[in-house]
Amino acid sequence: MPTRPVPRREFLEKCITGGFLVGAAAVSQTRLFAAYNEAVQKAAKPTPPEVLGPFFKKGAPNQTNLRVAGEPGLPLAISGRILDARGEPVHDAKVELWHADHRGIYDVHGFRYRSKLALGNATQYRVETIMPGHYPSRPVQHVHYLITAPGCKPLITQLYFATDPYFDGDPDRNFAKGGVVANRECVRPVMLLDENTAPRTAVTFDLVLEKA
Amino acid sequence: MRTFFWSLVATGALVATASAATATDRTIPLEAAATDVAFAPDGRSLYVVTAGRNLLQFDVAAGRVERTYALDNDERRPGVQVAAGRFTTVTSAGALRLRELKNGNAVATFSVPVARARIGTVAAASDGSLLAIAGGDPAAASANIVHVVDRTGQPRFRFPAGIGAMAAMAFSPDGGTLVAASFDADIRIWDVRTGTLVHCLEEMPLAMFDLDFSRDGRLLATAGADQTIYLWDTKTWRIVRRLEGQPETVRRLRFSPDGTRLVSGGMSALDFEAPVKVILWDVASGRSLRTWETAHRVNALAFSSDGRQVAVADGSKQAKVWAVPN
């Protein structure tokens, strides 16, 4: 995210080319400058797309607790904000996510580890689930996402985990290994929590949508 | 074609042996996994294309490779479109190349505007007059498009095609309809004469991995992750029959030429190198008639023109020809 001060000349040029100087006579240049800098600093890079994958299933329930009683798996909380490219919160988003179980198997007969969250006025999402397993045909842990929201382009992406042994402890260097992961930004740090109970993990993954 | 090899010499390992199961069952060892197979119209030869950039012409009766054509180094994902006497490859620069089956000569190379120059699924009309080419939409990161072009690459139509990559496409036998199954689980049906979307079948919850028209065009078979084969009436676009019993994801399926039978091949979603079943079905009753096994997931299936043999290519380095029981 760029934070460098914008030179006054460059700022004015941007305002002129962007058409922002219409009616600006009554606004001081200082205020204009501050507004512009604020916008630049809030701006967010759109989340990069990844492939949908072959195991998307329509009709997933709107559920925030994806854990299944009695099924093994390291507990994982995933949360994040839904933003547009200006950094503004996006309302009425639908966040669909699905992943394999701890063995690496997708549920094609039911909806285990599948959810379609209808966020309404909320602009953040959170689910409680488990860390997905590895499977030989795609040996990296991942969670699939499909996000839609009014006025925004649909986004298909995936979340990966920096702790995944697949990255050999160095996701910066190894994220593209084998052509499985397209974007480093989708590999997120994992927080390991142990509050005198069983260990659990948490990941933050903001979703930044492009305007339609 | 830079190189032309006769028979077994250049590739070394291309010695074909007859398996013991029946007189006409064949196993064809390959230097790399086969990506597609197709019988020649006379049924004498089987064409096999491999990930190792070779096209083999295999004499089924004699049980030996007759010819091998080596593709160029920039070519990958070869697929056979035998009815039109041609096969297709995708170049590393993102172009589609058409080659003659009879001599391997390149007859056309052209590009279509898809995201990151990555061509996805390709289908050809049975007379070779049209090609459908799927890929990402350069203007929208998570959207896909299908280009329909003529045999020289001249564009006819450009269809928006949902949000998932295309799993499979097929032209109807009369060439008037294009059906595409997307990983977004929708099946889209276009009239390629008018360039309009005529149906979007949205009732499938999971993606269909393959589809095939019966030769008379009356039925469309689709199958995928839910291990069920669906037969659709192509007049009403309603499901008329379900064939159940494949123990894995159905990755490939093909109708027999007379439409009375269908063969399906599986894929373990967990491990592409796990053994899977190939099942011969009776279309009218929905019963399975014969089950074979392959070492890895099935990449391609083909019936001979008389329906008496079926060829299968899987992820292992061999292709097989099996006799179909009466």
Coordinates of C-alpha atoms in Angstrom, one line a residue:
Chain A
M1 CA 0.0 0.0 0.0
P2 CA 1.7 3.3 -1.1
T3 CA 2.2 5.8 1.8
R4 CA 4.7 8.2 0.2
P5 CA 3.7 11.9 0.3
V6 CA 2.3 13.0 -3.0
P7 CA 4.1 16.0 -4.5
R8 CA 1.8 19.0 -4.8
R9 CA 2.3 19.2 -8.6
E10 CA 1.6 15.5 -9.0
F11 CA -1.4 15.8 -6.8
L12 CA -2.9 18.6 -8.9
E13 CA -2.2 16.6 -12.0
K14 CA -4.0 13.6 -10.6
C15 CA -7.0 15.7 -9.6
I16 CA -7.2 17.3 -13.0
T17 CA -6.9 14.0 -14.9
G18 CA -9.3 12.4 -12.5
G19 CA -11.9 15.2 -13.0
F20 CA -11.8 15.9 -9.2
L21 CA -11.3 19.7 -9.6
V22 CA -14.8 20.4 -10.6
G23 CA -16.2 22.8 -8.0
A24 CA -13.1 22.6 -6.0
A25 CA -12.6 26.3 -5.8
A26 CA -14.4 26.5 -2.5
V27 CA -12.2 23.8 -0.9
S28 CA -8.7 24.6 0.3
Q29 CA -5.9 22.8 -1.4
T30 CA -4.8 21.5 2.0
R31 CA -8.1 19.8 2.6
L32 CA -8.1 18.4 -0.9
F33 CA -4.6 17.1 -0.4
A34 CA -5.5 15.4 2.9
A35 CA -8.6 13.8 1.3
Y36 CA -6.5 12.5 -1.5
N37 CA -3.8 11.1 0.8
E38 CA -6.4 9.4 3.0
A39 CA -7.9 7.8 -0.1
V40 CA -4.5 6.6 -1.3
Q41 CA -3.7 5.1 2.1
K42 CA -7.1 3.3 2.5
A43 CA -6.9 1.8 -1.0
A44 CA -6.6 -2.0 -1.0
K45 CA -5.2 -4.2 -3.7
P46 CA -7.9 -6.6 -5.1
T47 CA -7.5 -10.1 -3.8
P48 CA -5.9 -12.2 -6.6
P49 CA -8.1 -14.8 -8.3
E50 CA -7.3 -18.5 -8.1
V51 CA -9.1 -21.3 -9.8
L52 CA -12.6 -22.5 -8.8
G53 CA -11.5 -26.1 -8.7
P54 CA -13.7 -29.1 -9.6
F55 CA -15.5 -29.7 -6.3
F56 CA -17.7 -26.6 -5.9
K57 CA -21.2 -27.6 -4.9
K58 CA -24.3 -25.5 -5.1
G59 CA -26.7 -25.1 -2.2
A60 CA -24.4 -24.9 0.7
P61 CA -26.1 -23.8 4.0
N62 CA -25.4 -20.5 5.7
Q63 CA -23.4 -21.8 8.6
T64 CA -20.5 -20.4 10.6
N65 CA -19.6 -23.5 12.6
L66 CA -18.3 -26.1 10.1
R67 CA -16.8 -28.4 12.6
V68 CA -18.4 -31.9 12.8
A69 CA -18.8 -33.5 16.2
G70 CA -16.5 -36.5 16.5
E71 CA -14.4 -35.7 13.4
P72 CA -10.7 -35.2 13.9
G73 CA -8.9 -32.1 12.7
L74 CA -7.0 -29.1 14.0
P75 CA -9.5 -26.4 14.9
L76 CA -9.2 -23.4 12.7
A77 CA -11.0 -20.0 12.8
I78 CA -11.0 -18.0 9.5
S79 CA -12.0 -14.4 9.5
G80 CA -11.7 -11.3 7.5
R81 CA -13.2 -8.1 6.1
I82 CA -15.0 -7.7 2.8
L83 CA -13.6 -4.5 1.1
D84 CA -13.7 -2.8 -2.2
A85 CA -10.6 -1.5 -3.9
R86 CA -10.9 1.9 -2.2
G87 CA -10.7 0.1 1.1
E88 CA -14.4 0.7 1.9
P89 CA -16.4 -2.1 3.5
V90 CA -18.7 -4.0 1.2
H91 CA -22.3 -4.8 2.3
D92 CA -24.6 -7.6 1.3
A93 CA -21.7 -9.9 0.3
K94 CA -22.2 -13.6 0.0
V95 CA -19.0 -15.5 0.9
E96 CA -19.0 -19.2 -0.1
L97 CA -16.2 -21.3 1.1
W98 CA -15.4 -25.0 1.0
H99 CA -12.5 -27.3 1.7
A100 CA -11.5 -30.9 2.1
D101 CA -11.7 -32.8 5.4
H102 CA -8.6 -33.7 7.4
R103 CA -7.9 -36.6 5.0
G104 CA -8.1 -34.4 2.0
I105 CA -11.6 -35.6 0.9
Y106 CA -14.4 -33.3 -0.3
D107 CA -17.9 -34.1 0.7
V108 CA -19.8 -34.5 -2.6
H109 CA -22.8 -36.2 -1.0
G110 CA -23.5 -33.6 1.7
F111 CA -22.2 -30.2 2.9
R112 CA -19.5 -31.0 5.4
Y113 CA -17.0 -28.1 5.4
R114 CA -19.1 -26.1 3.0
S115 CA -20.8 -22.8 3.8
K116 CA -22.4 -19.9 1.9
L117 CA -22.5 -17.0 4.3
A118 CA -25.0 -14.2 3.5
L119 CA -23.5 -11.3 5.4
G120 CA -26.2 -8.7 5.0
N121 CA -25.1 -5.5 6.7
A122 CA -22.1 -7.2 8.3
T123 CA -18.8 -6.5 6.4
Q124 CA -16.7 -9.2 8.1
Y125 CA -17.0 -12.9 8.1
R126 CA -15.9 -15.6 10.5
V127 CA -16.1 -19.4 10.4
E128 CA -15.0 -22.1 12.8
T129 CA -13.7 -25.1 10.9
I130 CA -10.7 -27.4 10.8
M131 CA -7.4 -27.3 9.0
P132 CA -7.9 -29.0 5.6
G133 CA -5.9 -32.1 4.9
H134 CA -3.4 -32.8 2.1
Y135 CA -4.2 -35.1 -0.8
P136 CA -1.8 -36.4 -3.4
S137 CA -3.6 -34.9 -6.4
R138 CA -3.2 -31.3 -5.0
P139 CA -0.7 -31.5 -2.2
V140 CA -1.3 -28.1 -0.6
Q141 CA -3.8 -27.3 2.1
H142 CA -6.4 -24.8 0.8
V143 CA -9.8 -23.3 1.3
H144 CA -11.8 -22.3 -1.8
Y145 CA -13.8 -19.1 -1.9
L146 CA -16.5 -17.6 -4.2
I147 CA -17.5 -14.1 -3.2
T148 CA -20.3 -12.1 -4.8
A149 CA -21.6 -8.6 -3.8
P150 CA -23.8 -6.0 -5.4
G151 CA -21.8 -3.7 -7.7
C152 CA -18.7 -5.8 -7.5
K153 CA -17.2 -8.4 -9.8
P154 CA -17.4 -12.0 -8.5
L155 CA -14.2 -13.2 -7.0
I156 CA -13.0 -16.8 -7.0
T157 CA -9.9 -17.3 -4.9
Q158 CA -8.2 -19.7 -2.4
L159 CA -6.7 -19.4 1.0
Y160 CA -3.4 -21.2 1.7
F161 CA -1.5 -21.5 4.9
A162 CA 2.1 -20.3 5.5
T163 CA 2.6 -23.2 8.0
D164 CA 1.9 -25.8 5.3
P165 CA 4.8 -28.2 5.1
Y166 CA 4.4 -27.9 1.3
F167 CA 6.2 -24.5 1.5
D168 CA 9.2 -25.9 3.4
G169 CA 9.0 -23.1 5.9
D170 CA 9.6 -20.4 3.3
P171 CA 6.4 -19.5 1.4
D172 CA 8.1 -16.4 -0.1
R173 CA 10.4 -18.7 -2.0
N174 CA 8.3 -21.8 -2.4
F175 CA 4.7 -20.6 -3.0
A176 CA 4.9 -21.2 -6.7
K177 CA 6.5 -24.7 -6.4
G178 CA 4.8 -27.1 -8.7
G179 CA 2.5 -24.4 -10.2
V180 CA -0.1 -25.2 -7.5
V181 CA -0.4 -21.7 -5.9
A182 CA -0.7 -18.7 -8.2
N183 CA -0.4 -15.8 -5.8
R184 CA 1.8 -15.3 -2.7
E185 CA -0.8 -12.9 -1.3
C186 CA -3.2 -15.9 -0.8
V187 CA -0.7 -17.7 1.5
R188 CA -1.6 -16.3 5.0
P189 CA 0.2 -16.6 8.3
V190 CA -1.3 -18.9 10.8
M191 CA -1.7 -18.0 14.5
L192 CA -1.3 -21.0 16.8
L193 CA -3.3 -20.6 20.0
D194 CA -3.1 -22.7 23.1
E195 CA -5.1 -21.4 26.0
N196 CA -4.5 -24.3 28.3
T197 CA -6.8 -26.4 26.2
A198 CA -6.3 -28.2 23.0
P199 CA -4.3 -26.2 20.4
R200 CA -6.2 -24.3 17.8
T201 CA -5.4 -22.0 14.9
A202 CA -6.6 -18.8 13.5
V203 CA -6.1 -17.1 10.1
T204 CA -7.2 -13.7 8.8
F205 CA -8.0 -13.4 5.1
D206 CA -9.5 -10.1 3.9
L207 CA -11.3 -10.3 0.6
V208 CA -11.0 -7.2 -1.6
L209 CA -13.4 -7.0 -4.5
E210 CA -13.2 -5.0 -7.7
K211 CA -16.0 -2.8 -8.8
A212 CA -18.2 -4.3 -11.6
Chain B
M1 CA 6.3 -31.6 -38.3
R2 CA 10.0 -31.5 -37.7
T3 CA 10.5 -35.2 -37.2
F4 CA 8.9 -38.3 -38.6
F5 CA 9.7 -41.6 -37.1
W6 CA 8.7 -45.0 -38.4
S7 CA 7.7 -47.6 -36.0
L8 CA 9.5 -48.4 -32.9
V9 CA 13.0 -47.2 -33.5
A10 CA 13.1 -43.7 -32.2
T11 CA 11.1 -44.0 -29.1
G12 CA 12.6 -47.2 -28.1
A13 CA 10.0 -48.4 -25.6
L14 CA 7.1 -48.6 -28.1
V15 CA 6.9 -52.3 -28.3
A16 CA 3.3 -53.4 -28.1
T17 CA 2.3 -56.7 -26.6
A18 CA -1.0 -58.6 -26.6
S19 CA -2.4 -59.2 -23.1
A20 CA -3.7 -62.6 -22.2
A21 CA -7.3 -61.7 -21.6
T22 CA -8.7 -62.2 -25.1
A23 CA -7.2 -62.4 -28.6
T24 CA -8.0 -58.7 -29.3
D25 CA -7.1 -57.2 -26.0
R26 CA -4.0 -55.0 -26.3
T27 CA -1.7 -53.1 -24.1
I28 CA 0.4 -50.4 -25.6
P29 CA 3.4 -49.3 -23.5
L30 CA 4.1 -45.6 -24.0
E31 CA 7.0 -43.2 -23.2
A32 CA 4.6 -40.9 -21.3
A33 CA 0.9 -40.9 -20.2
A34 CA -1.6 -40.8 -23.1
T35 CA -3.8 -37.7 -23.1
D36 CA -6.3 -38.9 -25.8
V37 CA -7.2 -41.9 -28.0
A38 CA -9.3 -42.3 -31.0
F39 CA -9.9 -45.1 -33.5
A40 CA -9.5 -44.5 -37.2
P41 CA -12.9 -44.7 -39.1
D42 CA -11.9 -48.1 -40.6
G43 CA -11.2 -49.5 -37.1
R44 CA -7.8 -50.8 -38.1
S45 CA -5.8 -48.1 -36.4
L46 CA -5.9 -46.5 -33.0
Y47 CA -4.4 -43.0 -32.6
V48 CA -2.8 -42.3 -29.3
V49 CA -1.4 -38.9 -28.3
T50 CA 0.9 -38.6 -25.3
A51 CA 2.1 -36.0 -22.9
G52 CA 5.5 -36.8 -24.3
R53 CA 4.5 -35.0 -27.5
N54 CA 4.0 -38.0 -29.7
L55 CA 1.2 -39.2 -31.9
L56 CA 1.2 -43.0 -32.4
Q57 CA -0.7 -44.9 -35.0
F58 CA -1.2 -48.3 -33.6
D59 CA -2.3 -51.3 -35.7
V60 CA -4.8 -53.0 -33.5
A61 CA -5.0 -56.3 -35.3
A62 CA -1.2 -56.7 -35.6
G63 CA -0.6 -55.3 -32.1
R64 CA 2.2 -53.0 -33.0
V65 CA 2.9 -49.3 -33.5
E66 CA 2.9 -48.5 -37.2
R67 CA 4.0 -44.9 -37.0
T68 CA 5.1 -42.3 -34.5
Y69 CA 5.0 -38.5 -35.2
A70 CA 6.9 -36.3 -32.9
L71 CA 5.3 -32.9 -32.1
D72 CA 7.2 -29.7 -31.7
N73 CA 8.7 -28.9 -28.3
D74 CA 6.3 -26.0 -27.8
E75 CA 3.3 -28.2 -28.1
R76 CA 1.3 -29.8 -25.2
R77 CA -2.0 -31.3 -24.3
P78 CA -2.6 -33.0 -27.7
G79 CA -6.2 -34.2 -28.3
V80 CA -7.5 -36.3 -31.2
Q81 CA -10.4 -35.1 -33.4
V82 CA -10.4 -38.1 -35.6
A83 CA -13.7 -37.6 -37.5
A84 CA -12.2 -34.5 -39.1
G85 CA -8.9 -36.3 -39.8
R86 CA -7.1 -33.9 -37.5
F87 CA -5.8 -33.4 -34.0
T88 CA -5.1 -30.4 -31.9
T89 CA -2.4 -29.2 -29.6
V90 CA -1.9 -26.1 -27.5
T91 CA 1.4 -24.3 -27.9
S92 CA 3.3 -22.8 -25.0
A93 CA 2.7 -19.4 -26.5
G94 CA -1.1 -19.9 -26.1
A95 CA -2.0 -20.8 -29.7
L96 CA -4.1 -23.7 -31.0
R97 CA -2.5 -25.8 -33.6
L98 CA -4.3 -28.2 -36.0
R99 CA -2.4 -31.1 -37.5
E100 CA -3.3 -33.8 -40.0
L101 CA -3.6 -37.3 -38.6
K102 CA -2.5 -38.9 -41.8
N103 CA 0.9 -37.2 -41.9
G104 CA 1.3 -35.1 -38.8
N105 CA 1.5 -31.9 -40.9
A106 CA 0.5 -28.6 -39.2
V107 CA -2.3 -27.0 -41.2
A108 CA -3.2 -24.1 -39.0
T109 CA -1.9 -22.3 -35.9
F110 CA -3.9 -19.4 -34.4
S111 CA -4.5 -17.6 -31.1
V112 CA -7.7 -16.7 -29.4
P113 CA -7.9 -13.9 -26.7
V114 CA -8.0 -15.7 -23.4
A115 CA -6.6 -14.7 -20.1
R116 CA -2.8 -15.2 -19.7
A117 CA -2.9 -16.9 -23.1
R118 CA -3.9 -20.1 -21.4
I119 CA -6.2 -22.1 -23.6
G120 CA -8.4 -24.5 -21.7
T121 CA -10.8 -27.1 -23.1
V122 CA -11.0 -27.5 -26.8
A123 CA -13.8 -29.3 -28.8
A124 CA -14.3 -29.8 -32.6
A125 CA -17.4 -30.2 -34.6
S126 CA -17.5 -33.7 -36.2
D127 CA -16.9 -32.4 -39.7
G128 CA -14.1 -30.2 -38.4
S129 CA -15.7 -27.0 -39.6
L130 CA -15.9 -25.4 -36.2
L131 CA -13.8 -25.4 -33.0
A132 CA -14.8 -24.3 -29.6
I133 CA -12.0 -23.0 -27.4
A134 CA -12.5 -22.1 -23.7
G135 CA -10.4 -20.0 -21.5
G136 CA -10.4 -17.2 -18.9
D137 CA -11.9 -13.8 -19.8
P138 CA -9.1 -11.3 -20.1
A139 CA -11.5 -8.6 -19.0
A140 CA -12.8 -10.3 -15.8
A141 CA -10.4 -12.3 -13.6
S142 CA -12.9 -14.9 -12.4
A143 CA -15.0 -15.2 -15.6
N144 CA -14.7 -17.6 -18.5
I145 CA -15.4 -17.4 -22.2
V146 CA -15.8 -19.8 -25.1
H147 CA -14.7 -18.8 -28.5
V148 CA -16.2 -20.5 -31.5
V149 CA -13.9 -20.3 -34.6
D150 CA -13.8 -21.9 -38.0
R151 CA -11.0 -24.2 -39.1
T152 CA -8.8 -21.3 -40.0
G153 CA -9.3 -19.5 -36.7
Q154 CA -11.7 -16.9 -37.9
P155 CA -14.0 -16.0 -35.0
R156 CA -17.7 -16.8 -35.3
F157 CA -19.0 -16.3 -31.7
R158 CA -17.7 -15.4 -28.3
F159 CA -19.9 -16.8 -25.4
P160 CA -19.7 -15.7 -21.8
A161 CA -19.4 -19.0 -19.9
G162 CA -19.8 -18.6 -16.2
I163 CA -17.2 -18.4 -13.4
G164 CA -15.6 -21.8 -13.4
A165 CA -13.1 -23.2 -15.9
M166 CA -14.6 -25.4 -18.6
A167 CA -14.5 -29.1 -17.7
A168 CA -15.8 -30.4 -21.1
M169 CA -17.4 -29.3 -24.3
A170 CA -19.0 -31.1 -27.2
F171 CA -20.8 -30.2 -30.5
S172 CA -24.0 -32.1 -31.3
P173 CA -23.5 -34.5 -34.2
D174 CA -25.3 -32.1 -36.6
G175 CA -22.9 -29.4 -35.6
G176 CA -25.7 -27.0 -34.7
T177 CA -25.4 -27.1 -30.9
L178 CA -22.5 -26.6 -28.5
V179 CA -22.8 -27.9 -24.9
A180 CA -20.3 -26.9 -22.2
A181 CA -20.0 -28.2 -18.7
S182 CA -18.3 -25.7 -16.3
F183 CA -16.8 -26.3 -13.0
D184 CA -19.4 -23.8 -11.7
A185 CA -21.8 -26.9 -12.1
D186 CA -23.9 -25.3 -14.9
I187 CA -24.3 -26.8 -18.3
R188 CA -24.7 -24.2 -21.0
I189 CA -26.2 -25.0 -24.4
W190 CA -25.6 -22.6 -27.4
D191 CA -27.1 -22.5 -30.9
V192 CA -23.9 -22.0 -32.9
R193 CA -25.9 -21.0 -36.0
T194 CA -27.4 -18.0 -34.2
G195 CA -24.8 -17.5 -31.5
T196 CA -27.4 -17.6 -28.7
L197 CA -27.6 -19.3 -25.4
V198 CA -30.6 -21.6 -25.7
H199 CA -30.5 -23.3 -22.3
C200 CA -28.6 -23.2 -19.1
L201 CA -29.1 -26.4 -17.1
E202 CA -28.6 -25.3 -13.5
E203 CA -30.1 -28.3 -11.6
M204 CA -26.8 -30.2 -11.1
P205 CA -25.3 -29.4 -7.7
L206 CA -21.8 -30.6 -8.7
A207 CA -19.7 -30.1 -11.8
M208 CA -20.0 -32.5 -14.7
F209 CA -16.5 -33.6 -15.8
D210 CA -17.4 -35.0 -19.2
L211 CA -20.2 -35.1 -21.7
D212 CA -21.0 -36.9 -24.9
F213 CA -23.8 -36.9 -27.5
S214 CA -25.3 -40.1 -28.8
R215 CA -24.6 -40.4 -32.5
D216 CA -28.2 -39.7 -33.4
G217 CA -28.1 -36.6 -31.2
R218 CA -31.1 -37.6 -29.1
L219 CA -29.3 -38.1 -25.8
L220 CA -26.6 -36.3 -24.0
A221 CA -24.7 -38.1 -21.3
T222 CA -23.0 -36.2 -18.5
A223 CA -21.2 -37.3 -15.4
G224 CA -18.8 -36.0 -12.7
A225 CA -18.1 -35.8 -9.0
D226 CA -21.3 -37.4 -7.8
Q227 CA -20.4 -40.7 -9.4
T228 CA -23.7 -40.7 -11.4
I229 CA -24.2 -40.7 -15.2
Y230 CA -27.1 -38.6 -16.3
L231 CA -28.8 -39.1 -19.7
W232 CA -30.6 -36.0 -21.0
D233 CA -33.3 -35.8 -23.7
T234 CA -31.9 -33.2 -26.0
K235 CA -35.3 -32.0 -27.1
T236 CA -36.6 -31.3 -23.6
W237 CA -33.3 -31.0 -21.8
R238 CA -34.7 -33.2 -19.0
I239 CA -32.9 -36.1 -17.3
V240 CA -34.4 -39.4 -18.6
R241 CA -32.2 -41.9 -16.9
R242 CA -29.5 -42.1 -14.2
L243 CA -26.7 -44.8 -14.3
E244 CA -25.3 -45.4 -10.9
G245 CA -22.5 -47.7 -9.8
Q246 CA -19.2 -46.0 -10.7
P247 CA -17.3 -46.1 -7.4
E248 CA -15.3 -42.9 -8.1
T249 CA -15.7 -39.5 -9.7
V250 CA -16.6 -40.1 -13.3
R251 CA -13.9 -38.5 -15.4
R252 CA -14.7 -39.6 -18.9
L253 CA -17.6 -41.2 -20.8
R254 CA -18.4 -42.1 -24.4
F255 CA -21.4 -43.5 -26.2
S256 CA -21.0 -46.5 -28.5
P257 CA -21.5 -45.7 -32.2
D258 CA -25.0 -47.3 -32.2
G259 CA -25.9 -45.5 -28.9
T260 CA -26.9 -48.7 -27.1
R261 CA -23.9 -48.7 -24.8
L262 CA -21.8 -46.3 -22.9
V263 CA -18.4 -46.6 -21.3
S264 CA -17.3 -44.6 -18.3
G265 CA -13.9 -44.2 -16.6
G266 CA -13.2 -43.0 -13.1
M267 CA -10.8 -40.8 -11.1
S268 CA -9.9 -40.9 -7.5
A269 CA -10.3 -37.4 -6.2
L270 CA -7.8 -38.1 -3.5
D271 CA -5.0 -39.6 -5.6
F272 CA -4.9 -39.4 -9.4
E273 CA -2.5 -42.4 -9.4
A274 CA -5.0 -44.7 -7.6
P275 CA -6.6 -47.5 -9.6
V276 CA -10.1 -46.9 -10.9
K277 CA -12.9 -48.7 -12.7
V278 CA -13.9 -48.5 -16.4
I279 CA -17.5 -49.6 -16.7
L280 CA -19.5 -50.7 -19.8
W281 CA -23.2 -49.8 -19.5
D282 CA -26.4 -50.8 -21.3
V283 CA -28.1 -47.5 -22.0
A284 CA -31.7 -48.8 -22.2
S285 CA -31.6 -50.7 -18.9
G286 CA -29.0 -48.7 -17.1
R287 CA -27.3 -51.9 -16.0
S288 CA -23.5 -52.3 -16.0
L289 CA -22.4 -55.1 -18.4
R290 CA -18.7 -55.3 -17.7
T291 CA -16.1 -53.7 -15.4
W292 CA -12.4 -53.3 -16.0
E293 CA -9.7 -51.6 -14.0
T294 CA -7.0 -49.1 -14.9
A295 CA -3.9 -48.3 -12.9
H296 CA -4.5 -44.5 -12.7
R297 CA -7.3 -42.0 -13.4
V298 CA -8.8 -42.3 -16.9
N299 CA -7.7 -39.6 -19.4
A300 CA -9.6 -40.8 -22.5
L301 CA -12.0 -43.4 -23.8
A302 CA -13.0 -44.3 -27.4
F303 CA -15.2 -46.9 -29.1
S304 CA -14.2 -48.4 -32.4
S305 CA -16.6 -47.6 -35.2
D306 CA -18.1 -51.1 -35.1
G307 CA -18.5 -50.8 -31.3
R308 CA -16.7 -54.0 -30.7
Q309 CA -13.6 -52.5 -29.0
V310 CA -13.0 -49.8 -26.5
A311 CA -9.7 -48.0 -26.0
V312 CA -8.7 -46.4 -22.7
A313 CA -5.8 -44.1 -21.9
D314 CA -5.0 -43.6 -18.2
G315 CA -2.4 -41.7 -16.3
S316 CA 0.1 -44.5 -16.4
K317 CA 2.4 -45.0 -19.3
Q318 CA 0.1 -47.3 -21.3
A319 CA -3.0 -47.4 -23.4
K320 CA -5.3 -50.4 -23.7
V321 CA -7.7 -51.9 -26.1
W322 CA -10.4 -54.2 -24.8
A323 CA -12.9 -56.4 -26.6
V324 CA -16.5 -55.4 -25.8
P325 CA -18.7 -58.4 -24.9
N326 CA -21.8 -59.0 -27.1

